[in-house]
Amino acid sequence: MITSSVLLTDSQDESIALAIERLDGWRLERRTSAELPAAIGTVAGTRAVYVCTNDPTLLRATVERAHGAGLPVVVECEDEAERRRAVELRVEEWLLRGAKPDEIAARLHAALARGTPTAAGMSDRVERVEYERMLHDSLTGLPTLPVMIERSRARFKERGEIVVLYFNFVRYSKIEEIYGWEKLDAVLETTAAAVREFLDDTAPNPSRLMVSFTNDDDFIFFHVPATGVAAATEGEITEMVSRLQRHVQTRIEAHHGEEIAALFDIYVGRAHVYYNPKIRLERLIYRGIREAANAARSIEQRERARKVADLRSSLRERGVYIDYHPIVYADTEEIFGYEALARGVLRSLRSPEVMFEVAEEADLIWELSRLCRGRALEGLESHLRPGESLFINVDPHDFSDPLFGENEVANPERVVLEITERTAIKDYPKFRERLLVLRKMGYRFAVDDAGSGYAGLGSIANLEPDFIKLDISLINAIDTNFIKQNLVETMVKFANDHGAMVIAEGVERAEEFMAVRNLGVHLVQGFFLHRPSAAAVPRQMQQVAKTA
Amino acid sequence: MAQKNLPPILVVDDNRDNADIIREYLETRGYPITVAANGEEALALFETVKPAIVLLDVMMPGRDGWEVCRIMKQHPELGRTVRVIMVTALNELDDKREALQMGADDYVEKPFDLATLAATVQRNLAMQRTAKAS
């Protein structure tokens, strides 16, 4: 073979020649130890260096030259001191003198595989990876804005106009807050895939649509009409938007359930941009984006105002119903109790998160809380069997509501008040005071979303809860993540030490159920075992839904 | 020496002695080991080595272990399958949450004994196999 690989060495040992024979297309170049450093870079085809000198200065010189030339080095060591020296010099491989040809060959192979990249080559690669990350969003695979602008430049100039659509996906951040970033990532991926599918389906249209992801939770569409075709009209765009909205919604519901699908809304703003040769094209486009984003925001505000109106009428008509989600013993799977989940009868207020967000904006939290609590407590008689507990969510705000706890409950000891760890408790002494009063009345307490990072174990201990409900993000894929398992184990131990019970919610898969059970979690809640079941919606409320 | 076709492992530690001890120990168990001395080097080697497991020291000059973990987990192809084990004194609850935020899969508490390290590597490989099978 003419283009053979060369192993440069100062070893005169026979075994190295034998080792070389085992490698395909290699030959040996021998030098004395003193000549070796200078020889590096002069012998064509050199791919590795094998050194056996016991002179530290020569060894260092050889390794430095070799690494400078991007060549891996194997060092033959006499003793421990030499081995240390070799390791210090960060050689690719070392072996002890007297190794068999097989081992030498294997070490040589390993050194080549490791192939120290040169410093320059390395930083190049890091930069390339980072550069690509900047061009395409790693999660959705969609191009980022600068890429989009470059791509649309020529078409925009040629056609003279462009329509920018700004899609504001509201409440994606809520998903992250509740379910953790892994869930949000998954939902964003689904969204992007749905958007891409949608674009592929609308391809026959002679105009061109491009999409970009802004890295947060918004998408930007560029619509460049084809030559000779009029730009899409307002009506066409509205129609397209609602089709897209339905498509994304369906996909998200199929992949992540209605709970998550009900959470978010999409608001779309639009701007028509005309080419102006006096103004830089990027600036024109950025202005268009800003205009479209503002338009989306004002639509959002209008929608919100409508939702507040919906909420007011719901409060008037008591238009809230309760889904009861079973909480079962981890070992026997028998029902321990139910969490009451309040939902709006009106479709726009179906999700409790949305409903309470609207109430917070409109300063109607107490009213809504009272209604939800009242409805939930009705279930004690109508839905629960004797001995089963009812878990209801309370906001720390509720504690300052003078009417809170005044709802006459025949047996408060069947009621567990869930306090979320998420909402900061501002007036702690007052809060504790209220807590004590309610506890004396017989109510029990659960700390919700524990382990989500808002409060440490210390502040959980302060509340002396009867139940600790683990944050959903800890349960999601717990079977594959050992850090989550470790955290849950810590919580279970903590609970056992404090006489509390741990509840794992959001258990969706058999593996997750097995994992939490094995970790000693006492109670389990999740779709894997039960879905929330609605109590019958009273007829009077169905009418509310119809008339709205 | 890698003979049994065990998956490659990337060891990232700026302390050469540590890295060397881990490497020697795992190599004698048949794992092909690649060592990186810092975060940049680890990221540069990531695509070439395609490690099944990354043993990642947290405290490193330059890009620390958290950042490296996050970037690796965001890699479009390798990010989904690679398992990142943080090597750190993660005894605080907050540290563990941080680790979860960055997408880490497991951790080995420092100072560790090599048997624990090997067991941790093994359980993560087992998890990877079941994930691939399903």
XYZ file of C-alpha atoms in Angstrom:
682
model
C 0.000 0.000 0.000
C 1.454 3.340 -0.990
C -0.588 5.508 1.320
C 0.162 3.566 4.460
C -0.276 5.038 7.905
C 2.916 5.639 9.815
C 3.574 5.004 13.470
C 6.528 7.083 14.572
C 8.421 5.616 17.518
C 11.630 5.530 19.498
C 11.018 1.937 20.549
C 13.370 -0.673 19.203
C 11.317 -3.460 20.697
C 10.217 -6.343 18.517
C 6.697 -6.527 19.976
C 5.789 -3.148 18.530
C 6.679 -4.351 15.059
C 4.466 -7.358 15.674
C 1.669 -5.090 16.891
C 1.923 -3.029 13.719
C 1.511 -6.167 11.627
C -1.853 -6.693 13.219
C -3.061 -3.341 11.952
C -3.980 -3.037 8.337
C -1.831 -0.775 6.163
C 0.520 0.474 8.817
C 4.274 0.757 8.878
C 6.818 1.733 11.485
C 9.260 4.668 11.385
C 11.945 4.410 14.034
C 14.033 7.235 15.439
C 16.159 7.573 18.538
C 14.464 9.157 21.529
C 16.494 12.336 21.066
C 15.541 12.653 17.402
C 11.879 11.845 17.929
C 10.446 15.327 18.719
C 12.067 16.878 15.658
C 10.902 14.032 13.440
C 7.260 14.738 14.142
C 5.770 16.539 11.177
C 8.535 15.490 8.794
C 7.446 11.939 7.995
C 4.555 11.874 5.562
C 1.607 9.737 6.599
C 2.316 9.892 10.338
C -0.884 9.177 12.232
C 0.339 8.390 15.720
C 3.375 8.472 17.972
C 4.547 5.725 20.311
C 7.106 6.862 22.921
C 9.125 4.795 25.347
C 11.802 7.208 26.536
C 12.226 7.613 30.281
C 13.686 11.088 29.903
C 10.942 13.466 31.153
C 12.146 16.397 29.041
C 12.194 14.394 25.851
C 8.822 12.881 26.675
C 7.316 16.307 27.196
C 8.837 17.659 23.997
C 7.542 14.688 22.033
C 4.017 14.896 23.419
C 3.819 18.641 22.877
C 5.032 18.383 19.287
C 2.659 15.516 18.577
C -0.370 17.250 20.071
C 0.589 20.426 18.253
C 0.386 18.427 15.030
C -2.904 16.828 16.093
C -1.379 13.368 16.539
C -2.385 10.960 19.307
C 0.380 9.634 21.565
C 0.813 6.257 23.247
C 3.380 6.129 26.047
C 5.147 3.031 27.211
C 5.827 3.363 30.940
C 8.392 1.630 33.074
C 6.776 2.316 36.433
C 4.121 4.259 38.351
C 6.096 7.514 38.245
C 6.273 7.393 34.476
C 2.615 6.567 34.233
C 1.751 9.622 36.311
C 3.946 11.758 34.125
C 2.224 10.447 30.999
C -1.208 11.101 32.452
C -0.107 14.603 33.468
C 0.795 15.259 29.856
C -2.670 14.124 28.814
C -1.452 11.479 26.438
C -4.171 9.502 24.678
C -3.009 6.116 25.934
C -0.337 4.579 28.100
C 0.728 1.004 28.794
C 3.301 -0.777 30.887
C 6.528 -1.993 29.371
C 6.446 -5.606 28.320
C 2.913 -5.484 26.968
C 1.994 -8.107 24.399
C 1.615 -7.082 20.740
C -2.163 -7.546 21.009
C -2.447 -5.032 23.772
C -0.169 -2.560 22.018
C -2.319 -2.796 18.908
C -5.497 -2.298 20.922
C -4.076 0.706 22.770
C -2.976 2.220 19.518
C -6.448 1.714 18.157
C -8.018 3.314 21.177
C -5.652 6.283 20.963
C -6.608 6.814 17.337
C -10.284 6.568 18.093
C -9.877 9.140 20.802
C -7.938 11.258 18.302
C -7.294 14.415 20.242
C -8.765 17.215 18.218
C -6.491 20.221 18.036
C -7.517 23.210 20.081
C -8.429 25.177 16.976
C -10.385 22.324 15.446
C -12.241 21.925 18.687
C -13.352 25.495 19.110
C -14.409 25.419 15.454
C -16.668 22.537 16.174
C -18.126 24.148 19.270
C -18.812 27.270 17.265
C -20.398 25.355 14.437
C -22.727 23.563 16.826
C -23.673 26.841 18.471
C -24.137 28.573 15.135
C -26.523 25.888 13.953
C -28.371 26.088 17.203
C -28.890 29.755 16.526
C -30.302 29.200 13.059
C -32.810 26.550 13.905
C -34.686 26.102 17.078
C -33.485 22.792 18.438
C -36.874 21.824 19.757
C -39.211 22.634 16.922
C -36.734 22.443 14.055
C -38.158 25.701 12.724
C -35.848 28.405 11.404
C -35.242 31.415 13.597
C -36.114 34.913 12.480
C -32.810 35.989 10.866
C -32.924 32.905 8.662
C -36.512 33.655 7.670
C -35.714 37.217 6.752
C -32.852 36.086 4.535
C -35.068 33.550 2.811
C -37.898 35.944 2.141
C -35.678 38.836 1.041
C -35.666 38.143 -2.696
C -39.360 37.278 -2.878
C -40.387 40.279 -0.875
C -38.425 42.622 -3.163
C -39.801 40.975 -6.259
C -43.413 40.939 -5.125
C -43.314 44.256 -3.316
C -45.503 43.162 -0.408
C -45.605 40.683 2.393
C -48.148 39.735 5.036
C -46.825 39.095 8.529
C -48.919 36.986 10.864
C -48.049 36.893 14.517
C -49.358 33.901 16.458
C -49.461 34.517 20.150
C -49.859 31.226 22.007
C -51.228 32.210 25.372
C -50.608 30.273 28.549
C -47.851 27.994 27.310
C -45.870 29.269 30.260
C -48.645 27.977 32.501
C -47.960 24.475 31.229
C -44.367 24.832 32.286
C -45.406 26.162 35.657
C -47.732 23.267 36.335
C -46.219 20.309 34.563
C -42.560 21.306 34.269
C -40.403 22.225 31.306
C -40.276 18.706 29.906
C -44.006 18.820 29.295
C -43.843 22.272 27.742
C -41.067 21.118 25.430
C -43.199 18.179 24.365
C -46.224 20.430 23.779
C -44.154 22.902 21.763
C -42.850 20.060 19.663
C -46.390 18.892 18.973
C -47.387 22.447 18.140
C -44.525 22.921 15.705
C -45.248 19.578 14.051
C -48.915 20.542 13.710
C -47.933 23.899 12.218
C -45.630 22.182 9.729
C -48.318 19.683 8.785
C -50.708 22.521 8.252
C -48.257 24.314 5.973
C -47.699 21.161 3.936
C -51.437 20.770 3.476
C -51.886 24.340 2.319
C -49.000 23.975 -0.155
C -51.086 23.948 -3.373
C -51.789 27.604 -2.746
C -49.651 29.564 -5.224
C -48.497 31.943 -2.543
C -45.828 31.079 -0.095
C -45.965 30.730 3.649
C -42.967 30.543 5.891
C -42.857 30.091 9.586
C -40.441 30.957 12.298
C -40.309 30.286 15.972
C -39.355 33.114 18.266
C -37.834 30.868 20.881
C -40.392 31.804 23.448
C -43.831 30.547 22.613
C -44.862 32.559 19.610
C -44.738 31.787 15.928
C -44.367 34.200 13.068
C -45.696 33.481 9.594
C -44.595 35.293 6.467
C -47.012 35.167 3.633
C -45.565 36.265 0.291
C -48.168 36.164 -2.456
C -47.015 34.655 -5.748
C -46.636 36.974 -8.729
C -49.937 37.866 -10.298
C -51.932 36.687 -7.297
C -53.504 39.094 -4.875
C -52.392 38.970 -1.271
C -54.684 37.013 0.978
C -57.666 39.002 2.103
C -58.616 39.577 5.708
C -61.342 36.971 5.322
C -58.997 34.369 3.875
C -56.534 34.923 6.665
C -59.190 34.686 9.340
C -60.360 31.463 7.768
C -56.829 30.073 7.618
C -56.136 31.065 11.194
C -59.187 29.333 12.542
C -58.332 26.198 10.561
C -54.820 26.252 11.977
C -56.137 26.857 15.454
C -58.423 23.828 15.206
C -55.627 21.705 13.799
C -53.169 22.582 16.568
C -55.842 22.147 19.216
C -56.796 18.693 17.928
C -53.181 17.577 17.806
C -52.447 18.791 21.306
C -55.578 17.190 22.662
C -54.674 13.877 20.994
C -51.130 13.900 22.341
C -51.426 15.579 25.698
C -55.061 15.369 26.713
C -57.871 17.871 26.942
C -56.637 19.194 30.259
C -53.688 20.775 28.502
C -55.542 21.581 25.296
C -58.139 23.522 27.275
C -55.421 25.643 28.824
C -54.312 27.710 25.922
C -55.621 30.147 23.360
C -54.104 31.365 20.137
C -54.402 35.000 19.169
C -53.304 36.114 15.754
C -52.309 39.567 14.667
C -51.686 40.650 11.099
C -49.677 43.328 9.350
C -49.346 44.145 5.684
C -45.878 45.371 4.765
C -45.026 47.090 1.471
C -41.553 47.164 0.054
C -39.828 50.517 0.214
C -36.385 50.734 -1.387
C -35.386 53.638 0.856
C -35.796 51.624 4.024
C -33.706 48.645 4.943
C -35.641 45.483 4.349
C -34.948 43.995 7.782
C -36.315 47.093 9.422
C -39.476 46.934 7.359
C -40.004 43.353 8.389
C -39.282 43.964 12.051
C -41.743 46.850 12.029
C -44.303 44.567 10.442
C -43.709 41.970 13.124
C -44.148 44.523 15.853
C -47.348 45.796 14.294
C -48.697 42.251 13.976
C -47.703 41.444 17.553
C -49.544 44.521 18.805
C -52.594 43.565 16.798
C -52.471 40.094 18.374
C -52.250 41.647 21.791
C -55.232 43.895 21.295
C -57.271 40.899 20.126
C -56.148 39.121 23.271
C -57.322 42.028 25.392
C -60.698 42.022 23.691
C -60.977 38.297 24.323
C -60.092 38.766 27.947
C -62.762 41.373 28.387
C -65.233 38.893 26.926
C -64.046 36.221 29.348
C -64.502 38.532 32.309
C -68.082 39.067 31.152
C -68.482 35.289 30.867
C -67.162 34.877 34.380
C -69.555 37.461 35.799
C -72.524 35.696 34.270
C -71.190 32.338 35.487
C -70.947 33.661 39.017
C -74.498 34.977 38.792
C -75.861 31.690 37.492
C -73.589 29.525 39.650
C -72.218 28.130 36.366
C -69.493 25.964 37.807
C -69.449 22.200 38.008
C -67.058 19.825 39.716
C -65.016 16.945 38.393
C -64.068 14.500 41.119
C -60.665 12.914 40.642
C -60.100 9.774 42.747
C -57.105 9.508 45.064
C -56.306 5.875 45.856
C -54.089 3.930 48.215
C -50.876 2.998 46.396
C -50.899 -0.574 47.673
C -54.559 -1.612 47.521
C -55.713 0.878 44.876
C -58.828 1.408 46.971
C -60.344 4.860 46.955
C -59.180 7.143 49.738
C -60.865 10.296 48.585
C -61.422 12.729 45.718
C -59.921 15.970 44.608
C -62.588 18.430 43.545
C -61.693 20.142 40.265
C -63.858 23.136 39.489
C -64.696 23.824 35.855
C -66.638 26.523 34.127
C -69.833 25.462 32.434
C -69.016 27.889 29.644
C -66.512 26.506 27.185
C -64.326 29.605 27.408
C -63.909 28.971 31.145
C -63.608 25.183 31.069
C -60.061 25.092 32.387
C -59.826 25.989 36.093
C -56.495 27.708 35.461
C -58.102 29.982 32.887
C -61.114 30.610 35.090
C -59.021 31.637 38.090
C -56.668 33.709 35.954
C -59.636 35.678 34.668
C -61.007 36.009 38.187
C -57.704 37.330 39.436
C -57.628 40.002 36.728
C -61.197 41.010 37.405
C -60.708 40.937 41.161
C -63.347 38.245 41.559
C -61.198 35.610 43.272
C -63.167 35.429 46.496
C -66.486 35.175 44.714
C -65.234 32.452 42.414
C -63.522 30.579 45.246
C -66.701 30.671 47.336
C -68.744 29.331 44.463
C -66.251 26.560 43.698
C -65.948 25.588 47.354
C -69.682 25.534 47.806
C -70.171 23.366 44.735
C -67.355 21.034 45.765
C -68.778 20.558 49.248
C -72.119 19.555 47.758
C -70.259 16.482 46.496
C -69.592 15.314 50.049
C -73.201 14.190 50.140
C -73.903 13.491 46.486
C -70.689 11.955 45.206
C -68.607 10.603 48.080
C -69.251 7.539 50.176
C -68.997 7.796 53.949
C -65.400 7.800 55.129
C -63.981 9.144 51.895
C -62.175 12.481 52.066
C -62.739 15.474 49.854
C -59.700 17.483 48.758
C -60.430 21.038 47.733
C -58.016 23.617 46.400
C -57.731 26.839 48.308
C -55.705 29.864 47.432
C -53.837 31.581 50.274
C -55.945 34.624 49.328
C -58.972 32.680 50.459
C -57.687 32.668 54.002
C -58.163 36.397 54.223
C -61.730 36.011 52.955
C -63.897 36.691 56.011
C -66.463 34.165 54.796
C -63.899 31.379 54.421
C -64.636 28.365 56.588
C -68.081 29.743 57.340
C -69.630 27.361 54.876
C -71.300 25.083 57.333
C -69.815 21.694 56.767
C -71.360 18.944 58.838
C -68.079 17.080 59.166
C -64.996 19.164 58.400
C -62.758 16.216 59.263
C -63.672 14.767 55.869
C -62.347 17.854 54.124
C -58.715 18.384 53.177
C -57.713 21.886 52.179
C -54.968 21.933 49.559
C -52.628 24.894 49.793
C -50.360 25.377 46.849
C -46.706 25.898 47.437
C -46.672 28.124 44.361
C -48.468 31.152 45.662
C -46.272 33.041 48.001
C -47.799 33.459 51.410
C -47.357 37.100 52.303
C -48.688 37.538 55.806
C -47.363 34.379 57.337
C -48.335 34.873 61.038
C -51.908 35.770 60.114
C -52.062 32.844 57.735
C -50.921 30.453 60.438
C -53.458 31.848 62.817
C -56.301 31.147 60.362
C -54.830 27.720 59.726
C -54.953 26.883 63.426
C -58.573 27.963 63.702
C -59.556 25.813 60.745
C -57.526 22.906 62.064
C -59.366 23.159 65.397
C -62.625 22.960 63.468
C -61.412 19.637 62.113
C -60.139 20.490 58.652
C -56.981 18.771 57.468
C -54.329 20.268 55.191
C -52.298 19.259 52.174
C -49.341 21.098 50.708
C -49.853 21.036 46.956
C -47.077 21.067 44.330
C -44.448 20.136 46.895
C -40.953 19.796 45.539
C -41.571 22.295 42.765
C -38.960 24.568 44.179
C -41.075 27.309 45.687
C -40.612 26.225 49.240
C -38.057 24.099 50.973
C -38.770 21.257 53.334
C -38.497 23.729 56.209
C -41.496 25.791 55.166
C -43.473 22.645 54.420
C -42.753 21.464 57.948
C -43.995 24.822 59.260
C -47.453 24.168 57.868
C -47.587 20.781 59.613
C -49.533 19.274 56.731
C -51.431 15.995 56.935
C -50.702 15.364 53.264
C -47.883 16.292 50.940
C -48.850 16.373 47.289
C -45.845 16.038 45.054
C -45.459 18.384 42.125
C -46.558 16.817 38.843
C -43.211 17.583 37.210
C -41.561 15.206 39.690
C -43.853 12.343 38.696
C -43.688 12.848 34.947
C -41.244 10.149 33.686
C -40.044 9.415 37.215
C -39.370 5.817 36.196
C -36.475 6.880 33.996
C -35.025 9.662 36.106
C -33.060 8.710 39.164
C -32.821 12.245 40.496
C -36.613 12.474 40.639
C -36.703 9.125 42.407
C -34.198 10.367 44.920
C -36.212 13.549 45.556
C -39.433 11.611 46.043
C -37.672 9.234 48.390
C -36.540 12.237 50.441
C -40.107 13.560 50.561
C -41.503 10.203 51.645
C -38.950 9.937 54.421
C -39.736 13.483 55.490
C -43.462 12.720 55.524
C -42.985 9.536 57.511
C -40.922 11.459 60.046
C -43.655 14.077 60.369
C -46.657 11.772 60.371
C -47.920 12.933 56.990
C -48.937 11.008 53.880
C -47.444 11.594 50.445
C -49.702 11.843 47.390
C -48.316 11.449 43.885
C -50.531 13.184 41.343
C -50.255 13.113 37.583
C -49.495 9.399 37.447
C -50.215 8.606 33.824
C -48.284 5.432 33.064
C -47.914 1.999 34.624
C -44.172 2.528 34.983
C -44.721 5.753 36.891
C -47.217 4.027 39.153
C -44.791 1.190 39.904
C -41.981 3.645 40.561
C -43.888 5.774 43.074
C -45.306 2.714 44.797
C -41.846 1.238 45.183
C -40.607 4.505 46.627
C -43.146 4.257 49.427
C -45.595 6.924 48.259
C -48.827 6.404 50.202
C -51.503 7.702 47.851
C -51.781 8.020 44.104
C -53.878 10.146 41.774
C -53.728 10.132 38.004
C -55.138 9.098 34.666
C -53.376 5.754 34.881
C -55.846 4.689 37.558
C -58.866 6.940 37.126
C -60.020 9.860 35.075
C -61.850 12.666 36.820
C -65.569 11.971 36.698
C -68.090 14.726 36.500
C -71.009 14.889 38.782
C -74.149 15.401 36.739
C -74.425 18.970 35.535
C -77.680 20.396 36.916
C -80.215 21.287 34.251
C -80.314 24.913 35.236
C -76.598 25.173 34.425
C -76.926 23.488 31.063
C -79.248 26.325 30.199
C -76.563 28.805 31.138
C -74.244 27.117 28.671
C -76.850 27.255 25.955
C -77.915 30.819 26.387
C -74.338 32.160 26.550
C -10.071 -2.146 26.339
C -13.391 -2.273 24.587
C -14.053 -5.838 23.615
C -17.561 -6.613 24.698
C -19.178 -3.937 22.547
C -20.151 -1.872 25.532
C -21.437 1.621 24.721
C -19.022 4.566 24.840
C -18.830 6.805 27.876
C -17.620 10.386 27.974
C -15.939 11.412 31.222
C -15.757 15.172 31.795
C -13.603 16.369 34.658
C -11.028 19.142 34.896
C -9.207 17.203 37.559
C -6.944 14.845 35.699
C -6.453 12.488 38.596
C -10.186 12.055 39.020
C -10.739 11.579 35.324
C -7.927 9.109 35.171
C -9.178 7.037 38.073
C -12.658 6.857 36.562
C -11.270 6.033 33.160
C -9.010 3.264 34.376
C -11.727 1.722 36.467
C -14.361 1.735 33.740
C -11.927 0.693 31.038
C -10.987 -2.435 32.901
C -14.706 -3.172 32.916
C -14.734 -2.972 29.166
C -16.250 0.450 28.500
C -14.665 2.565 25.782
C -13.849 5.781 27.609
C -13.161 9.225 26.240
C -11.980 11.927 28.591
C -12.613 15.646 28.231
C -10.878 18.125 30.515
C -13.488 20.885 30.305
C -16.909 21.818 29.013
C -15.760 23.030 25.602
C -13.814 19.886 24.960
C -16.762 17.781 26.075
C -19.098 19.535 23.643
C -16.600 19.263 20.818
C -16.206 15.533 21.412
C -19.911 14.932 21.918
C -20.882 14.488 18.276
C -17.857 12.357 17.428
C -17.945 10.049 20.403
C -21.767 9.824 20.531
C -21.597 8.667 24.129
C -24.380 6.610 25.655
C -23.515 8.111 28.999
C -21.803 11.307 30.046
C -20.222 11.477 33.475
C -20.166 15.187 34.071
C -18.340 17.058 36.779
C -20.248 20.175 37.824
C -17.485 22.473 39.018
C -15.330 23.310 36.030
C -13.783 26.550 34.853
C -15.447 28.025 31.768
C -18.666 26.231 30.917
C -19.702 24.389 34.016
C -21.367 21.006 34.142
C -24.888 22.454 34.259
C -24.416 24.375 31.053
C -22.797 21.429 29.309
C -25.664 19.180 30.399
C -28.271 21.586 29.089
C -26.567 21.970 25.721
C -26.090 18.221 25.317
C -29.715 17.540 26.181
C -30.781 20.055 23.535
C -28.854 18.274 20.813
C -31.379 17.440 18.081
C -30.385 13.773 17.698
C -28.151 12.744 20.559
C -30.009 14.726 23.208
C -32.886 12.296 23.342
C -30.898 9.183 24.085
C -27.839 10.346 25.987
C -27.986 9.890 29.749
C -26.192 12.511 31.753
C -24.902 11.632 35.198
C -23.740 14.603 37.239
C -20.713 13.987 39.419
C -21.090 16.408 42.279
C -21.774 16.960 45.913
C -25.521 17.211 45.245
C -26.834 16.943 48.732
C -28.975 20.045 48.795
C -32.537 19.823 47.559
C -31.981 22.916 45.432
C -29.050 21.305 43.661
C -31.182 18.368 42.698
C -33.881 20.659 41.358
C -31.234 22.492 39.378
C -30.079 19.158 38.003
C -33.644 18.353 36.927
C -34.002 21.771 35.318
C -30.920 21.103 33.236
C -32.218 17.706 32.173
C -29.806 15.486 34.121
C -30.814 11.866 34.597
C -28.829 10.808 37.616
C -26.014 11.871 39.876
C -23.113 10.413 41.776
C -22.360 12.119 45.018
C -18.814 13.267 45.609
C -16.717 11.798 47.114
C -17.829 8.559 45.509
C -16.526 5.054 45.590
C -15.936 3.356 42.285
C -18.404 0.555 42.916
C -21.210 3.117 43.291
C -20.080 4.777 40.113
C -20.156 1.493 38.208
C -23.593 0.655 39.623
C -24.878 4.081 38.586
C -23.517 3.632 35.085
C -25.120 0.223 34.854
C -28.555 1.279 35.993
C -28.563 4.116 33.484
C -27.537 1.823 30.669
C -30.282 -0.585 31.659
C -32.769 2.298 31.606
C -31.528 3.342 28.179
C -32.049 -0.167 26.856
C -35.636 -0.328 28.094
C -36.297 3.126 26.667
C -35.002 1.998 23.281
C -36.960 -1.233 23.385
C -40.269 0.464 24.036
